[in-house]
Amino acid sequence: MKNNTSYGIIGLGKFGSVLANELINGGENVIIADIDENNLKPLQDKVNYAYILDSSNRSALKEAGFQDLDIVIVSIGENIEKSILTLMALKEIGVETVITKATSQVHGQILSKLGSSKVIYPEKESAVRLAREFLSHSKFEVIDLSANTIRAVKILIDDTLVGYSLKQLAQNMKLLAYKKGTDEWIMFPELETTLVDVGDNVILVGTIKDLESFSLA
């Protein structure tokens, strides 16, 4: 089910270009930007808008319309200062959800403290998997629990999942908690007989390896 979310991707290196291409092929509305025109060329004919700009410049970002997007991904490479300034500029123009790429744990911690909604570590994250997460379930949240080893997955059930049992949803992950609509959370619910409905929530827990093979698509 298409979620009609609009995306901006700043920085069209290897990670950013793969992510952009996957989202574009999935029929999503994507705006791309890079300071280097050569990085835009492979994708500029596939999108409605492609901008050559300094992403730390608030005026340039506003003129390009980034403040109107639902999600902006900052995929700037080794220039740590530029990625930080870009995040700050995006937050200052009112972008609520900014996802940033980090090159180190310290870099990621700084980005988180400055308001990044999610920090991506390229050596641990797949651009293709992130795009599929966006495309398949906009209410699908992955949370680091233990130094990038253990992950929690929180899912808000939409109409594509109605009728699934908790056991079918959990797959190879461990189902920690379930909430029926606005009811209280239930820890370790009955898996086989409980069927989910729109608005329900589930929390799953597993390792990175478990998550790699987990899919609701």
Coordinates of N, CA, C and O in Angstrom, one line a residue, residues 112-201:
S112 N 22.3 12.7 16.7 CA 21.2 12.4 17.5 C 20.9 13.6 18.5 O 19.7 14.0 18.7
K113 N 21.9 14.1 19.1 CA 21.7 15.2 20.1 C 21.1 16.5 19.4 O 20.5 17.3 20.0
L114 N 21.5 16.6 18.1 CA 21.0 17.8 17.4 C 19.6 17.6 16.7 O 19.1 18.5 16.0
G115 N 19.0 16.5 17.0 CA 17.6 16.3 16.5 C 17.4 15.3 15.4 O 16.3 15.3 14.9
S116 N 18.4 14.5 15.0 CA 18.2 13.6 14.0 C 17.2 12.5 14.4 O 17.3 12.0 15.5
S117 N 16.2 12.2 13.6 CA 15.1 11.3 14.0 C 15.7 9.8 14.0 O 15.2 9.0 14.7
K118 N 16.7 9.6 13.1 CA 17.3 8.2 13.0 C 18.7 8.5 12.4 O 18.9 9.3 11.5
V119 N 19.7 7.7 13.0 CA 21.0 7.8 12.5 C 21.3 6.5 11.8 O 21.1 5.4 12.4
I120 N 21.9 6.6 10.6 CA 22.2 5.4 9.8 C 23.7 5.2 9.7 O 24.4 6.2 9.5
Y121 N 24.2 4.0 10.0 CA 25.6 3.7 9.8 C 25.8 2.9 8.6 O 25.3 1.7 8.6
P122 N 26.4 3.4 7.5 CA 26.4 2.7 6.2 C 27.0 1.3 6.3 O 26.5 0.4 5.6
E123 N 27.9 1.0 7.2 CA 28.5 -0.3 7.2 C 27.5 -1.3 7.9 O 27.7 -2.5 7.8
K124 N 26.5 -0.8 8.5 CA 25.6 -1.7 9.2 C 24.2 -1.6 8.6 O 23.3 -2.5 8.8
E125 N 23.9 -0.6 7.8 CA 22.6 -0.4 7.2 C 22.6 -0.7 5.7 O 23.6 -0.3 5.0
S126 N 21.5 -1.2 5.2 CA 21.4 -1.4 3.7 C 20.5 -0.3 3.2 O 19.4 -0.1 3.7
A127 N 20.9 0.5 2.2 CA 20.0 1.5 1.6 C 18.8 0.8 1.0 O 17.7 1.4 1.0
V128 N 18.9 -0.4 0.4 CA 17.8 -1.1 -0.2 C 16.8 -1.4 0.9 O 15.6 -1.2 0.7
R129 N 17.3 -1.9 2.0 CA 16.4 -2.3 3.1 C 15.7 -1.1 3.7 O 14.5 -1.2 4.0
L130 N 16.4 0.0 3.8 CA 15.8 1.2 4.4 C 14.7 1.7 3.4 O 13.6 2.1 3.9
A131 N 14.9 1.7 2.1 CA 13.9 2.1 1.1 C 12.7 1.2 1.2 O 11.5 1.6 1.2
R132 N 12.9 -0.1 1.3 CA 11.8 -1.1 1.4 C 11.0 -0.9 2.7 O 9.8 -1.1 2.7
E133 N 11.7 -0.5 3.8 CA 11.0 -0.1 5.0 C 10.1 1.0 4.8 O 8.9 1.0 5.2
F134 N 10.6 2.1 4.1 CA 9.7 3.3 3.8 C 8.6 2.9 2.9 O 7.4 3.3 3.2
L135 N 8.8 2.1 1.9 CA 7.8 1.7 0.9 C 6.7 0.8 1.4 O 5.6 0.9 1.0
S136 N 7.1 -0.1 2.3 CA 6.1 -1.1 2.7 C 5.3 -0.7 3.9 O 4.0 -0.9 3.9
H137 N 5.9 0.0 4.9 CA 5.1 0.3 6.1 C 5.6 1.6 6.7 O 6.7 1.6 7.4
S138 N 4.9 2.7 6.6 CA 5.3 4.0 7.1 C 5.2 4.0 8.6 O 5.8 4.8 9.3
K139 N 4.5 3.0 9.2 CA 4.4 2.9 10.7 C 5.3 1.8 11.2 O 5.0 1.1 12.2
F140 N 6.5 1.6 10.6 CA 7.4 0.6 11.0 C 8.7 1.2 11.6 O 9.4 1.9 10.9
E141 N 8.9 1.1 12.9 CA 10.0 1.8 13.5 C 11.0 0.7 14.1 O 10.7 -0.2 14.8
V142 N 12.3 0.9 13.7 CA 13.4 0.1 14.2 C 14.2 0.8 15.3 O 14.6 2.0 15.0
I143 N 14.4 0.2 16.4 CA 15.1 0.9 17.5 C 16.3 0.1 18.0 O 16.2 -1.1 18.2
D144 N 17.5 0.7 18.1 CA 18.7 0.1 18.6 C 18.5 -0.1 20.1 O 18.2 0.9 20.8
L145 N 18.8 -1.3 20.6 CA 18.7 -1.5 22.1 C 20.1 -1.8 22.7 O 20.3 -1.5 23.9
S146 N 21.0 -2.3 21.9 CA 22.3 -2.7 22.5 C 23.5 -2.6 21.5 O 23.8 -3.6 20.8
A147 N 24.0 -1.4 21.4 CA 25.2 -1.2 20.6 C 25.1 -1.8 19.2 O 26.0 -2.5 18.8
N148 N 24.0 -1.6 18.6 CA 23.8 -2.1 17.2 C 23.8 -3.6 17.1 O 24.0 -4.2 16.0
T149 N 23.5 -4.3 18.2 CA 23.4 -5.8 18.2 C 22.0 -6.2 18.3 O 21.5 -7.1 17.6
I150 N 21.2 -5.7 19.3 CA 19.8 -6.1 19.5 C 18.9 -5.0 19.0 O 19.1 -3.8 19.3
R151 N 17.9 -5.4 18.3 CA 16.9 -4.4 17.7 C 15.5 -4.7 18.2 O 15.1 -5.8 18.4
A152 N 14.8 -3.6 18.5 CA 13.3 -3.7 18.7 C 12.6 -3.1 17.5 O 13.1 -2.2 16.9
V153 N 11.5 -3.8 17.1 CA 10.7 -3.3 16.0 C 9.3 -3.0 16.5 O 8.6 -3.9 17.0
K154 N 8.9 -1.8 16.3 CA 7.5 -1.4 16.7 C 6.7 -1.2 15.5 O 7.1 -0.4 14.6
I155 N 5.6 -1.9 15.4 CA 4.7 -1.8 14.2 C 3.3 -1.4 14.5 O 2.7 -2.0 15.4
L156 N 2.8 -0.4 13.9 CA 1.4 0.0 13.9 C 0.7 -0.7 12.8 O 1.0 -0.5 11.6
I157 N -0.3 -1.5 13.1 CA -0.9 -2.3 12.1 C -1.8 -1.5 11.2 O -2.6 -0.6 11.7
D158 N -1.6 -1.7 9.9 CA -2.5 -1.0 8.9 C -3.3 -2.1 8.2 O -3.3 -3.2 8.6
D159 N -4.1 -1.6 7.2 CA -5.1 -2.6 6.7 C -4.5 -3.7 5.8 O -5.1 -4.6 5.5
T160 N -3.2 -3.6 5.5 CA -2.5 -4.7 4.8 C -2.2 -5.9 5.7 O -1.9 -6.9 5.2
L161 N -2.3 -5.7 7.0 CA -1.9 -6.7 8.0 C -3.1 -7.2 8.8 O -2.9 -8.1 9.6
V162 N -4.2 -6.7 8.5 CA -5.4 -7.1 9.3 C -5.7 -8.7 9.1 O -5.6 -9.2 8.0
G163 N -5.9 -9.3 10.2 CA -6.2 -10.8 10.2 C -5.0 -11.6 10.4 O -5.1 -12.8 10.6
Y164 N -3.8 -11.1 10.4 CA -2.6 -11.8 10.7 C -2.6 -12.2 12.2 O -3.1 -11.5 13.1
S165 N -2.1 -13.4 12.5 CA -2.0 -13.8 13.9 C -0.6 -13.2 14.4 O 0.2 -12.8 13.6
L166 N -0.5 -13.0 15.7 CA 0.7 -12.5 16.3 C 1.9 -13.4 15.9 O 3.0 -13.0 15.7
K167 N 1.6 -14.7 15.8 CA 2.7 -15.7 15.5 C 3.2 -15.4 14.0 O 4.4 -15.5 13.7
Q168 N 2.2 -15.2 13.1 CA 2.6 -14.9 11.7 C 3.4 -13.6 11.6 O 4.4 -13.5 10.9
L169 N 3.0 -12.6 12.4 CA 3.8 -11.3 12.4 C 5.2 -11.4 13.0 O 6.1 -10.9 12.4
A170 N 5.3 -12.2 14.0 CA 6.6 -12.3 14.7 C 7.6 -13.0 13.9 O 8.8 -12.7 13.9
Q171 N 7.2 -14.0 13.1 CA 8.2 -14.8 12.3 C 9.4 -15.3 13.1 O 9.2 -16.0 14.1
N172 N 10.6 -14.9 12.8 CA 11.8 -15.3 13.5 C 12.1 -14.4 14.7 O 13.1 -14.7 15.4
M173 N 11.3 -13.3 14.9 CA 11.6 -12.4 16.0 C 10.8 -12.9 17.2 O 9.9 -13.7 17.2
K174 N 11.1 -12.3 18.4 CA 10.4 -12.6 19.6 C 9.4 -11.5 19.9 O 9.7 -10.3 19.8
L175 N 8.1 -11.9 20.1 CA 7.1 -10.8 20.3 C 7.1 -10.5 21.8 O 6.8 -11.3 22.6
L176 N 7.4 -9.2 22.1 CA 7.6 -8.8 23.4 C 6.3 -8.3 24.0 O 5.9 -8.5 25.1
A177 N 5.5 -7.4 23.2 CA 4.3 -6.8 23.7 C 3.3 -6.6 22.6 O 3.7 -6.4 21.4
Y178 N 2.0 -6.5 23.0 CA 0.9 -6.3 22.0 C -0.1 -5.3 22.7 O -0.4 -5.4 23.9
K179 N -0.6 -4.4 21.9 CA -1.6 -3.5 22.4 C -2.8 -3.4 21.4 O -2.6 -3.1 20.2
K180 N -4.0 -3.7 21.9 CA -5.2 -3.7 21.1 C -5.8 -2.3 21.1 O -6.3 -1.8 22.1
G181 N -5.7 -1.6 19.9 CA -6.2 -0.3 19.8 C -5.6 0.6 20.9 O -4.4 0.8 21.0
T182 N -6.5 1.2 21.7 CA -6.1 2.1 22.8 C -6.0 1.4 24.1 O -5.8 2.1 25.2
D183 N -6.1 0.1 24.2 CA -6.0 -0.7 25.4 C -4.6 -0.6 26.0 O -3.6 -0.1 25.3
E184 N -4.4 -1.2 27.1 CA -3.1 -1.3 27.7 C -2.2 -2.3 27.0 O -2.7 -3.2 26.4
W185 N -0.9 -2.1 27.1 CA 0.1 -3.1 26.6 C 0.0 -4.4 27.3 O -0.2 -4.5 28.5
I186 N 0.0 -5.5 26.6 CA 0.1 -6.9 27.1 C 1.4 -7.5 26.8 O 1.8 -7.5 25.7
M187 N 2.1 -7.9 27.9 CA 3.4 -8.5 27.7 C 3.3 -10.0 27.4 O 2.5 -10.7 28.0
F188 N 4.0 -10.5 26.4 CA 4.1 -11.9 26.0 C 2.7 -12.4 25.8 O 2.2 -13.4 26.5
P189 N 1.9 -11.9 24.9 CA 0.5 -12.3 24.6 C 0.5 -13.7 24.0 O 1.5 -14.2 23.5
E190 N -0.7 -14.3 23.9 CA -1.0 -15.5 23.2 C -0.7 -15.3 21.7 O -1.4 -14.4 21.1
L191 N 0.2 -16.0 21.1 CA 0.6 -15.8 19.7 C -0.4 -16.4 18.7 O -0.7 -15.7 17.7
E192 N -0.8 -17.6 18.8 CA -1.5 -18.3 17.8 C -2.9 -17.9 17.6 O -3.5 -17.8 16.5
T193 N -3.6 -17.5 18.7 CA -5.0 -17.2 18.6 C -5.4 -15.7 18.6 O -6.5 -15.3 18.3
T194 N -4.4 -14.8 18.8 CA -4.6 -13.4 18.7 C -4.4 -12.9 17.3 O -3.3 -13.0 16.7
L195 N -5.5 -12.3 16.8 CA -5.4 -11.7 15.4 C -5.4 -10.2 15.5 O -6.1 -9.6 16.3
V196 N -4.6 -9.5 14.7 CA -4.5 -8.1 14.7 C -5.5 -7.3 13.9 O -6.0 -7.9 12.9
D197 N -5.7 -6.1 14.2 CA -6.7 -5.2 13.5 C -6.0 -3.8 13.3 O -5.0 -3.5 14.0
V198 N -6.6 -3.0 12.5 CA -6.1 -1.7 12.2 C -6.0 -0.9 13.5 O -6.9 -0.8 14.3
G199 N -4.8 -0.3 13.8 CA -4.6 0.5 15.0 C -4.0 -0.2 16.1 O -3.6 0.4 17.1
D200 N -3.8 -1.5 16.0 CA -3.1 -2.3 17.0 C -1.6 -2.0 16.9 O -1.1 -1.6 15.8
N201 N -0.9 -2.3 18.0 CA 0.6 -2.1 18.0 C 1.2 -3.4 18.5 O 0.7 -4.1 19.4

